[in-house]
GROMACS .gro file of C-alpha atoms in nm:
model
  150
    1UNK     CA    1  -1.095   2.067  -1.487
    2UNK     CA    2  -0.974   1.752  -1.644
    3UNK     CA    3  -0.857   1.921  -1.994
    4UNK     CA    4  -0.709   2.162  -1.782
    5UNK     CA    5  -0.469   1.907  -1.619
    6UNK     CA    6  -0.421   1.726  -1.896
    7UNK     CA    7  -0.267   2.083  -2.070
    8UNK     CA    8  -0.079   2.180  -1.774
    9UNK     CA    9   0.069   1.799  -1.770
   10UNK     CA   10   0.149   1.826  -2.108
   11UNK     CA   11   0.350   2.158  -2.083
   12UNK     CA   12   0.488   2.029  -1.683
   13UNK     CA   13   0.604   1.737  -1.856
   14UNK     CA   14   0.818   1.903  -2.176
   15UNK     CA   15   1.014   2.121  -1.877
   16UNK     CA   16   1.089   1.797  -1.629
   17UNK     CA   17   1.178   1.598  -1.887
   18UNK     CA   18   1.251   1.521  -2.287
   19UNK     CA   19   1.118   1.117  -2.245
   20UNK     CA   20   0.823   1.115  -2.134
   21UNK     CA   21   0.434   0.984  -2.147
   22UNK     CA   22   0.108   1.196  -2.027
   23UNK     CA   23  -0.205   0.951  -2.001
   24UNK     CA   24  -0.537   1.002  -1.794
   25UNK     CA   25  -0.575   0.744  -1.430
   26UNK     CA   26  -0.904   0.607  -1.337
   27UNK     CA   27  -0.936   0.879  -1.100
   28UNK     CA   28  -1.016   1.146  -1.357
   29UNK     CA   29  -0.612   1.247  -1.265
   30UNK     CA   30  -0.287   1.289  -1.516
   31UNK     CA   31  -0.005   1.110  -1.500
   32UNK     CA   32   0.334   1.178  -1.644
   33UNK     CA   33   0.560   0.864  -1.694
   34UNK     CA   34   0.915   0.930  -1.716
   35UNK     CA   35   1.073   0.589  -1.755
   36UNK     CA   36   1.416   0.719  -1.889
   37UNK     CA   37   1.470   0.799  -1.459
   38UNK     CA   38   1.197   0.535  -1.358
   39UNK     CA   39   0.967   0.795  -1.225
   40UNK     CA   40   0.629   0.909  -1.240
   41UNK     CA   41   0.428   1.240  -1.171
   42UNK     CA   42   0.049   1.239  -1.108
   43UNK     CA   43  -0.154   1.565  -1.094
   44UNK     CA   44  -0.509   1.542  -0.933
   45UNK     CA   45  -0.773   1.784  -0.860
   46UNK     CA   46  -0.761   1.935  -0.509
   47UNK     CA   47  -1.049   2.024  -0.243
   48UNK     CA   48  -0.958   2.392  -0.346
   49UNK     CA   49  -1.072   2.547  -0.674
   50UNK     CA   50  -0.714   2.680  -0.783
   51UNK     CA   51  -0.496   2.412  -0.659
   52UNK     CA   52  -0.406   2.071  -0.741
   53UNK     CA   53  -0.225   1.685  -0.531
   54UNK     CA   54   0.081   1.664  -0.704
   55UNK     CA   55   0.236   1.296  -0.644
   56UNK     CA   56   0.545   1.133  -0.710
   57UNK     CA   57   0.668   0.793  -0.700
   58UNK     CA   58   0.875   0.521  -0.828
   59UNK     CA   59   0.826   0.298  -1.187
   60UNK     CA   60   0.900  -0.101  -1.093
   61UNK     CA   61   1.038  -0.359  -1.301
   62UNK     CA   62   0.818  -0.462  -1.567
   63UNK     CA   63   0.669  -0.094  -1.583
   64UNK     CA   64   0.447  -0.101  -1.300
   65UNK     CA   65   0.366   0.249  -1.088
   66UNK     CA   66   0.483   0.182  -0.669
   67UNK     CA   67   0.227   0.399  -0.467
   68UNK     CA   68   0.348   0.756  -0.413
   69UNK     CA   69   0.644   0.821  -0.222
   70UNK     CA   70   0.566   1.218  -0.154
   71UNK     CA   71   0.268   1.447  -0.202
   72UNK     CA   72   0.187   1.803  -0.174
   73UNK     CA   73  -0.081   2.080  -0.312
   74UNK     CA   74   0.014   2.324  -0.492
   75UNK     CA   75  -0.211   2.627  -0.721
   76UNK     CA   76  -0.270   2.627  -1.036
   77UNK     CA   77  -0.224   2.961  -1.042
   78UNK     CA   78   0.149   2.983  -1.001
   79UNK     CA   79   0.262   2.875  -1.339
   80UNK     CA   80   0.461   2.620  -1.492
   81UNK     CA   81   0.764   2.685  -1.402
   82UNK     CA   82   0.674   2.719  -0.968
   83UNK     CA   83   0.496   2.373  -1.056
   84UNK     CA   84   0.810   2.183  -1.191
   85UNK     CA   85   1.010   2.328  -0.871
   86UNK     CA   86   0.759   2.166  -0.667
   87UNK     CA   87   0.776   1.858  -0.836
   88UNK     CA   88   1.152   1.806  -0.822
   89UNK     CA   89   1.129   1.870  -0.497
   90UNK     CA   90   0.856   1.504  -0.505
   91UNK     CA   91   1.111   1.321  -0.729
   92UNK     CA   92   1.457   1.430  -0.467
   93UNK     CA   93   1.211   1.277  -0.211
   94UNK     CA   94   1.114   1.017  -0.414
   95UNK     CA   95   1.498   0.891  -0.564
   96UNK     CA   96   1.640   0.956  -0.159
   97UNK     CA   97   1.371   0.775   0.013
   98UNK     CA   98   1.459   0.355   0.057
   99UNK     CA   99   1.443   0.137  -0.244
  100UNK     CA  100   1.232  -0.192  -0.073
  101UNK     CA  101   0.865  -0.172  -0.199
  102UNK     CA  102   0.613  -0.010  -0.027
  103UNK     CA  103   0.490   0.339   0.075
  104UNK     CA  104   0.719   0.586   0.281
  105UNK     CA  105   0.555   0.717   0.609
  106UNK     CA  106   0.444   1.017   0.547
  107UNK     CA  107   0.601   1.325   0.731
  108UNK     CA  108   0.457   1.722   0.710
  109UNK     CA  109   0.701   2.008   0.661
  110UNK     CA  110   0.734   2.140   0.975
  111UNK     CA  111   0.898   1.781   1.125
  112UNK     CA  112   1.142   1.757   0.864
  113UNK     CA  113   1.488   1.862   1.045
  114UNK     CA  114   1.779   1.873   0.896
  115UNK     CA  115   2.070   1.590   1.033
  116UNK     CA  116   2.298   1.740   1.285
  117UNK     CA  117   2.673   1.724   1.191
  118UNK     CA  118   2.896   1.463   1.386
  119UNK     CA  119   3.111   1.659   1.652
  120UNK     CA  120   3.431   1.656   1.646
  121UNK     CA  121   3.692   1.766   1.895
  122UNK     CA  122   3.591   1.932   2.156
  123UNK     CA  123   3.217   1.902   2.335
  124UNK     CA  124   3.172   2.221   2.548
  125UNK     CA  125   3.251   2.574   2.366
  126UNK     CA  126   3.475   2.831   2.516
  127UNK     CA  127   3.110   3.027   2.515
  128UNK     CA  128   3.025   2.711   2.818
  129UNK     CA  129   3.294   2.777   3.019
  130UNK     CA  130   3.235   3.104   3.034
  131UNK     CA  131   2.894   3.037   3.186
  132UNK     CA  132   3.036   2.798   3.404
  133UNK     CA  133   3.289   3.060   3.529
  134UNK     CA  134   3.062   3.328   3.570
  135UNK     CA  135   2.798   3.083   3.782
  136UNK     CA  136   3.075   2.955   3.992
  137UNK     CA  137   3.264   3.348   4.046
  138UNK     CA  138   2.898   3.413   4.137
  139UNK     CA  139   2.828   3.123   4.416
  140UNK     CA  140   3.194   3.188   4.545
  141UNK     CA  141   3.099   3.536   4.656
  142UNK     CA  142   2.757   3.454   4.846
  143UNK     CA  143   2.919   3.213   4.984
  144UNK     CA  144   3.211   3.458   5.109
  145UNK     CA  145   2.919   3.699   5.169
  146UNK     CA  146   2.755   3.412   5.390
  147UNK     CA  147   3.057   3.339   5.587
  148UNK     CA  148   3.136   3.716   5.698
  149UNK     CA  149   3.432   3.712   5.473
  150UNK     CA  150   3.420   3.996   5.231
   0.00000   0.00000   0.00000
């Protein structure tokens, strides 16, 4: 598995960055370093047979690596193009994170929400006003019937 990871990492590194370094880490995974973008990606065997754990992080001043800021599990059968897309997503999340040293809190895919746009002008839409008018009309008819006027 580690030989296969090294080959996949080498192909992936050529797709991601022109300048890169690929090496094995202590845990048996493979790391791709992009010094010019101050980022790294690691590939490690996952619990699944055909899966790999991808992690992304920053390279700090002096060349040391910060802890992973984002991670994902991907299938090796997906191909280099799809693995590169997952890696780019992780790198984007890493770049968007806070600059302070230390790991960012992990979030699952389901907990990510899009930010709501700022409200401008009216707070109540015309459709909401139609609902309010309809409810008032129904209540008015009910009250008129209850008092015997209709």
